[in-house]
Amino acid sequence: MSLVLALMTSGCTFDQIKIITGCKQDSMHEMIYQTFGKSADVYENIRKYLNDEQCLRMWLMISKLNSEFGLKLFKKILYPVFICIFTYASLLFFKMTLLHRVQTMFAIESNLTVISFNVTIIVLTMVYVIAVIVLVLMKIVLNDSNTRNFFYQWLHTRCKDNLLTVYTTGLFSRMLKECIKSGISTQKSLEMLRKTSDYPFIAFLAGNCLGKLTEGNSFNDSISDIETDSSFKFYMQMGFYEHNVITQLDNYCEFNSEYLDFKLKRLIDYFNIFVYFQFSLSVILLYQVIQIPMSIIGSML
C-alpha cells in the first residue's frame, strides 16, 4: 500500500496528508497517480468528476475489498489445493513405481483393486484436464467484452446471487456511494463508472443502468433491473423509500463484506468435499493395493 493510502487508512484527512508528505498540488497529483499504479487510467477518468480526496477515498474502498477478498481466498484455498495436488501426485508416483513392481513380482495382470486404482487415476486426470480447459476458456472469454458480458448475464440468470455477482455488486456499490456523496448527478456518476476499464463488469452494470435511464426509466427502476445481487436491490429500495440512499449504501457495503465471506466459504466447502473424497478414496485404494502381496504370501504359506 502506498504512503497516501496508508495515511488515509490511519484516519488522516486530505489536508493532513498534504502537510505530512509536504507535497504541493502538482506533486500531490503525481503521488496519487503513482498510488493507482497500473490503474492510473481509472484515476484519470474519475478525477474528471471527483476531486483528489474523493478519488482516493473511492480507491481505498476498492483496494480494501480487493485485498481482503484476495487474502481470504488465498488462505482458504491454499491448504485444500495442496492436499489435492499432493494426493494426486502420490497416486501417480505409486502407480509408476511400487504398483508396477508389485504386478511384476507377483504376476498380477487383472485384479479388481488394481483396476479400480487405475480407473481412479484416469478419472482424476480427466477431471483436472477438464478443469484446466475450463480455466483457459474462461480466460479467453473474459478477455473479450462481448463474450465477457454474455457470460456475466448467463451466470446471473442461472444463479442471481453467485459469487461473481456479489463481488461485482460490492465494488459497484462502493463506487456509486462515493459518487452520490460527492453530489454529482446520477447520469454523470454512471458515465464515470461506465468508463472504468479496469473493472469491466462495473462498466457493464453502469452501462446497462445508464441505458435504462436514457429510455426514460427512473433511477429506482433502472437500478432494480440491472444484474446485481438481490440484497443490493433491497437496500436501494429502502434508501429510495426513506430518502436516504447513502445510509442504505453504507449498510449494504457492510452486509456485502459478510455476504461475500459467506459465498466464498460455501464455494470452498464444496471444493473441500471433493478434496477429502479424493483423499479418502486414495487412502482406501492404496491400502487395498498394499494388501495384495500380503494376501498372496499368506495364501502360499
Coordinates of C-alpha atoms in Angstrom, one line a residue:
M1 CA 0.0 0.0 0.0
S2 CA 1.3 3.5 -0.9
L3 CA 2.0 6.2 1.6
V4 CA -1.1 8.2 0.6
L5 CA -3.4 5.2 1.1
A6 CA -1.7 4.2 4.3
L7 CA -2.2 7.7 5.7
M8 CA -5.9 7.7 4.7
T9 CA -6.3 4.2 6.2
S10 CA -4.9 5.6 9.5
G11 CA -7.6 8.3 9.5
C12 CA -5.7 11.3 8.2
T13 CA -7.7 13.9 6.3
F14 CA -6.6 15.0 2.8
D15 CA -5.2 18.3 4.1
Q16 CA -3.2 16.4 6.8
I17 CA -1.8 14.2 4.1
K18 CA -0.6 17.2 2.2
I19 CA 1.2 18.6 5.3
I20 CA 2.7 15.2 6.2
T21 CA 4.0 14.5 2.7
G22 CA 5.0 18.1 2.2
C23 CA 3.6 17.9 -1.4
K24 CA 2.4 20.8 -3.4
Q25 CA -0.7 20.4 -5.6
D26 CA 1.3 19.2 -8.7
S27 CA 3.4 16.8 -6.7
M28 CA 0.2 15.6 -5.0
H29 CA -1.3 14.7 -8.3
E30 CA 1.9 12.8 -9.2
M31 CA 1.8 10.9 -5.9
I32 CA -1.9 10.0 -6.4
Y33 CA -1.1 8.9 -9.9
Q34 CA 1.6 6.6 -8.6
T35 CA -0.8 5.3 -5.9
F36 CA -3.2 4.0 -8.6
G37 CA -0.2 2.2 -10.2
K38 CA -1.4 0.1 -13.2
S39 CA -4.9 1.5 -12.8
A40 CA -3.7 5.1 -13.4
D41 CA -6.2 5.3 -16.3
V42 CA -9.0 4.9 -13.7
Y43 CA -7.7 7.9 -11.8
E44 CA -7.6 10.0 -15.0
N45 CA -11.2 9.1 -15.6
I46 CA -12.7 9.6 -12.2
R47 CA -10.8 12.9 -11.5
K48 CA -12.9 14.4 -14.2
Y49 CA -15.8 14.1 -11.9
L50 CA -14.4 13.9 -8.4
N51 CA -11.7 15.8 -6.5
D52 CA -8.5 14.1 -5.4
E53 CA -9.7 13.3 -1.9
Q54 CA -12.9 11.7 -3.2
C55 CA -10.8 9.7 -5.8
L56 CA -8.5 8.4 -3.1
R57 CA -11.4 7.5 -0.8
M58 CA -13.1 5.6 -3.6
W59 CA -9.8 3.8 -4.4
L60 CA -9.2 3.0 -0.8
M61 CA -12.6 1.3 -0.5
I62 CA -12.0 -0.7 -3.7
S63 CA -8.5 -1.7 -2.7
K64 CA -9.6 -2.8 0.7
L65 CA -12.3 -5.0 -0.7
N66 CA -10.0 -6.5 -3.3
S67 CA -7.1 -7.1 -0.9
E68 CA -9.4 -8.6 1.8
F69 CA -11.1 -10.9 -0.7
G70 CA -7.9 -11.9 -2.3
L71 CA -6.2 -12.7 1.0
K72 CA -9.2 -14.7 2.3
L73 CA -9.4 -16.7 -1.0
F74 CA -5.7 -17.4 -0.8
K75 CA -5.8 -18.5 2.9
K76 CA -8.9 -20.7 2.4
I77 CA -7.9 -22.4 -0.8
L78 CA -4.2 -22.9 -0.2
Y79 CA -4.5 -26.0 2.1
P80 CA -7.2 -27.9 0.1
V81 CA -5.3 -27.3 -3.2
F82 CA -2.1 -28.6 -1.6
I83 CA -3.9 -31.7 -0.3
C84 CA -5.5 -32.2 -3.8
I85 CA -2.2 -31.9 -5.7
F86 CA -0.3 -34.0 -3.1
T87 CA -2.8 -36.8 -3.2
Y88 CA -2.9 -36.9 -7.0
A89 CA 0.9 -36.8 -7.2
S90 CA 1.2 -39.6 -4.6
L91 CA -1.2 -41.8 -6.7
L92 CA 0.8 -41.2 -9.8
F93 CA 4.1 -41.9 -8.0
F94 CA 2.7 -45.1 -6.5
K95 CA 1.4 -46.3 -9.9
M96 CA 4.7 -45.6 -11.7
T97 CA 6.9 -47.2 -9.0
L98 CA 5.5 -49.6 -6.4
L99 CA 2.4 -50.8 -8.2
H100 CA 4.4 -51.8 -11.3
R101 CA 6.8 -53.7 -9.2
V102 CA 4.0 -55.5 -7.3
Q103 CA 2.4 -56.5 -10.6
T104 CA 5.7 -57.8 -12.0
M105 CA 6.8 -59.6 -8.9
F106 CA 3.5 -61.4 -8.2
A107 CA 2.4 -61.7 -11.9
I108 CA -0.8 -59.7 -11.3
E109 CA -2.4 -58.8 -14.5
S110 CA -6.1 -58.4 -13.7
N111 CA -7.2 -57.6 -10.2
L112 CA -10.3 -55.7 -9.2
T113 CA -8.3 -53.5 -6.8
V114 CA -5.6 -52.7 -9.4
I115 CA -8.3 -52.0 -12.0
S116 CA -10.1 -49.6 -9.5
F117 CA -6.8 -47.9 -8.8
N118 CA -6.1 -47.3 -12.5
V119 CA -9.6 -46.2 -13.2
T120 CA -9.4 -43.7 -10.3
I121 CA -6.2 -42.2 -11.7
I122 CA -7.8 -41.9 -15.2
V123 CA -10.9 -40.2 -13.9
L124 CA -9.0 -37.8 -11.7
T125 CA -6.7 -37.0 -14.7
M126 CA -9.8 -36.3 -16.8
V127 CA -11.2 -34.0 -14.1
Y128 CA -8.0 -32.0 -13.8
V129 CA -7.7 -31.7 -17.6
I130 CA -11.3 -30.5 -17.9
A131 CA -10.7 -28.0 -15.1
V132 CA -7.6 -26.6 -16.9
I133 CA -9.5 -26.4 -20.2
V134 CA -12.4 -24.6 -18.4
L135 CA -10.0 -22.1 -16.8
V136 CA -8.3 -21.4 -20.2
L137 CA -11.7 -20.9 -21.9
M138 CA -12.8 -18.6 -19.1
K139 CA -9.6 -16.6 -19.6
I140 CA -10.3 -16.3 -23.3
V141 CA -14.0 -15.4 -22.7
L142 CA -13.2 -12.7 -20.1
N143 CA -10.7 -11.1 -22.5
D144 CA -13.4 -10.2 -25.0
S145 CA -16.1 -7.6 -24.0
N146 CA -19.0 -9.2 -25.8
T147 CA -18.4 -12.8 -24.5
R148 CA -17.5 -11.4 -21.1
N149 CA -20.8 -9.5 -20.7
F150 CA -22.7 -12.5 -22.1
F151 CA -21.0 -14.8 -19.5
Y152 CA -21.9 -12.4 -16.7
Q153 CA -25.5 -12.3 -17.8
W154 CA -25.7 -16.0 -18.3
L155 CA -24.3 -16.7 -14.9
H156 CA -26.6 -14.2 -13.3
T157 CA -29.6 -15.7 -15.0
R158 CA -28.6 -19.2 -13.7
C159 CA -27.8 -18.0 -10.2
K160 CA -28.7 -14.4 -9.3
D161 CA -26.6 -14.3 -6.1
N162 CA -23.5 -16.1 -7.4
L163 CA -20.0 -15.1 -6.1
L164 CA -19.1 -13.0 -9.2
T165 CA -22.3 -11.0 -9.0
V166 CA -21.9 -10.4 -5.2
Y167 CA -18.3 -9.3 -5.7
T168 CA -19.1 -7.1 -8.6
T169 CA -22.1 -5.5 -6.8
G170 CA -19.8 -4.8 -3.8
L171 CA -17.4 -2.8 -6.0
F172 CA -20.2 -1.1 -7.9
S173 CA -22.0 -0.1 -4.7
R174 CA -18.8 1.4 -3.1
M175 CA -18.0 3.4 -6.2
L176 CA -21.6 4.6 -6.6
K177 CA -21.8 5.6 -2.9
E178 CA -18.8 7.9 -3.3
C179 CA -20.3 9.4 -6.4
I180 CA -23.6 10.2 -4.7
K181 CA -21.8 11.6 -1.6
S182 CA -19.8 13.9 -3.9
G183 CA -23.0 15.4 -5.2
I184 CA -22.6 14.7 -8.9
S185 CA -25.6 13.8 -10.9
T186 CA -26.7 10.2 -11.3
Q187 CA -26.1 10.3 -15.0
K188 CA -22.6 11.6 -14.6
S189 CA -21.9 9.0 -11.9
L190 CA -23.0 6.2 -14.3
E191 CA -21.0 7.7 -17.2
M192 CA -17.9 7.7 -15.0
L193 CA -18.4 4.1 -13.9
R194 CA -19.1 3.0 -17.4
K195 CA -15.5 4.1 -18.3
T196 CA -13.8 2.2 -15.6
S197 CA -11.8 -0.1 -18.0
D198 CA -10.0 -1.9 -15.1
Y199 CA -13.4 -3.1 -13.8
P200 CA -15.3 -4.2 -16.9
F201 CA -18.2 -5.8 -15.0
I202 CA -18.8 -2.5 -13.2
A203 CA -18.7 -0.7 -16.5
F204 CA -21.2 -3.2 -17.8
L205 CA -23.6 -2.6 -14.9
A206 CA -23.2 1.1 -15.2
G207 CA -23.8 1.0 -19.0
N208 CA -27.0 -1.1 -18.5
C209 CA -28.3 1.3 -15.9
L210 CA -27.5 4.4 -18.0
G211 CA -29.2 2.8 -21.0
K212 CA -32.4 2.3 -19.0
L213 CA -32.2 5.9 -17.7
T214 CA -32.0 7.2 -21.3
E215 CA -35.0 5.1 -22.2
G216 CA -37.0 7.3 -19.7
N217 CA -37.0 4.9 -16.7
S218 CA -36.4 6.3 -13.2
F219 CA -33.2 5.6 -11.3
N220 CA -35.1 3.4 -8.9
D221 CA -36.5 1.2 -11.7
S222 CA -33.2 1.2 -13.6
I223 CA -31.2 0.0 -10.5
S224 CA -33.8 -2.7 -9.9
D225 CA -33.5 -4.1 -13.5
I226 CA -29.7 -4.4 -13.8
E227 CA -27.7 -7.6 -12.9
T228 CA -26.9 -7.0 -9.3
D229 CA -27.5 -9.3 -6.3
S230 CA -30.9 -9.2 -4.7
S231 CA -29.7 -7.7 -1.4
F232 CA -28.4 -4.6 -3.2
K233 CA -31.8 -4.0 -4.8
F234 CA -33.5 -4.4 -1.4
Y235 CA -31.2 -1.9 0.2
M236 CA -31.6 0.6 -2.6
Q237 CA -35.3 0.3 -2.5
M238 CA -35.1 1.0 1.3
G239 CA -32.9 4.0 0.5
F240 CA -35.4 5.4 -2.0
Y241 CA -38.3 4.8 0.3
E242 CA -36.5 6.6 3.3
H243 CA -34.9 9.2 1.1
N244 CA -31.5 8.2 2.5
V245 CA -29.7 6.3 -0.2
I246 CA -26.2 7.0 1.2
T247 CA -27.0 5.4 4.6
Q248 CA -28.5 2.3 2.9
L249 CA -25.5 2.0 0.7
D250 CA -23.3 2.1 3.8
N251 CA -25.4 -0.6 5.3
Y252 CA -25.2 -2.7 2.1
C253 CA -21.4 -2.3 1.9
E254 CA -21.1 -3.8 5.4
F255 CA -23.6 -6.5 4.6
N256 CA -21.8 -7.2 1.3
S257 CA -18.5 -7.9 3.1
E258 CA -20.2 -10.5 5.3
Y259 CA -22.2 -12.0 2.4
L260 CA -19.1 -12.2 0.2
D261 CA -17.3 -14.2 3.1
F262 CA -20.3 -16.5 3.2
K263 CA -20.3 -17.1 -0.5
L264 CA -16.6 -17.7 -0.6
K265 CA -16.8 -20.1 2.4
R266 CA -19.6 -22.1 0.8
L267 CA -17.6 -22.4 -2.5
I268 CA -14.5 -23.5 -0.6
D269 CA -16.7 -26.0 1.3
Y270 CA -17.8 -27.6 -2.0
F271 CA -14.2 -27.9 -3.1
N272 CA -13.2 -29.4 0.2
I273 CA -15.8 -32.1 -0.2
F274 CA -14.2 -33.1 -3.5
V275 CA -10.7 -32.9 -2.0
Y276 CA -11.4 -35.0 1.1
F277 CA -13.4 -37.5 -1.0
Q278 CA -10.3 -37.9 -3.3
F279 CA -8.0 -38.2 -0.3
S280 CA -10.2 -40.8 1.4
L281 CA -10.6 -42.8 -1.8
S282 CA -6.8 -42.7 -2.4
V283 CA -6.1 -44.0 1.1
I284 CA -8.5 -46.9 0.7
L285 CA -7.1 -47.8 -2.7
L286 CA -3.5 -47.6 -1.5
Y287 CA -4.3 -49.8 1.5
Q288 CA -6.0 -52.4 -0.7
V289 CA -3.1 -52.5 -3.2
I290 CA -0.6 -52.9 -0.4
Q291 CA -2.7 -55.8 0.9
I292 CA -2.5 -57.7 -2.4
P293 CA 1.1 -59.1 -1.9
M294 CA 0.4 -59.8 1.7
S295 CA -2.7 -61.8 0.8
I296 CA -0.8 -63.8 -1.9
I297 CA 2.1 -64.5 0.5
G298 CA -0.4 -65.6 3.2
S299 CA -2.2 -68.0 0.8
M300 CA 1.2 -69.6 -0.1
L301 CA 2.1 -70.4 3.5

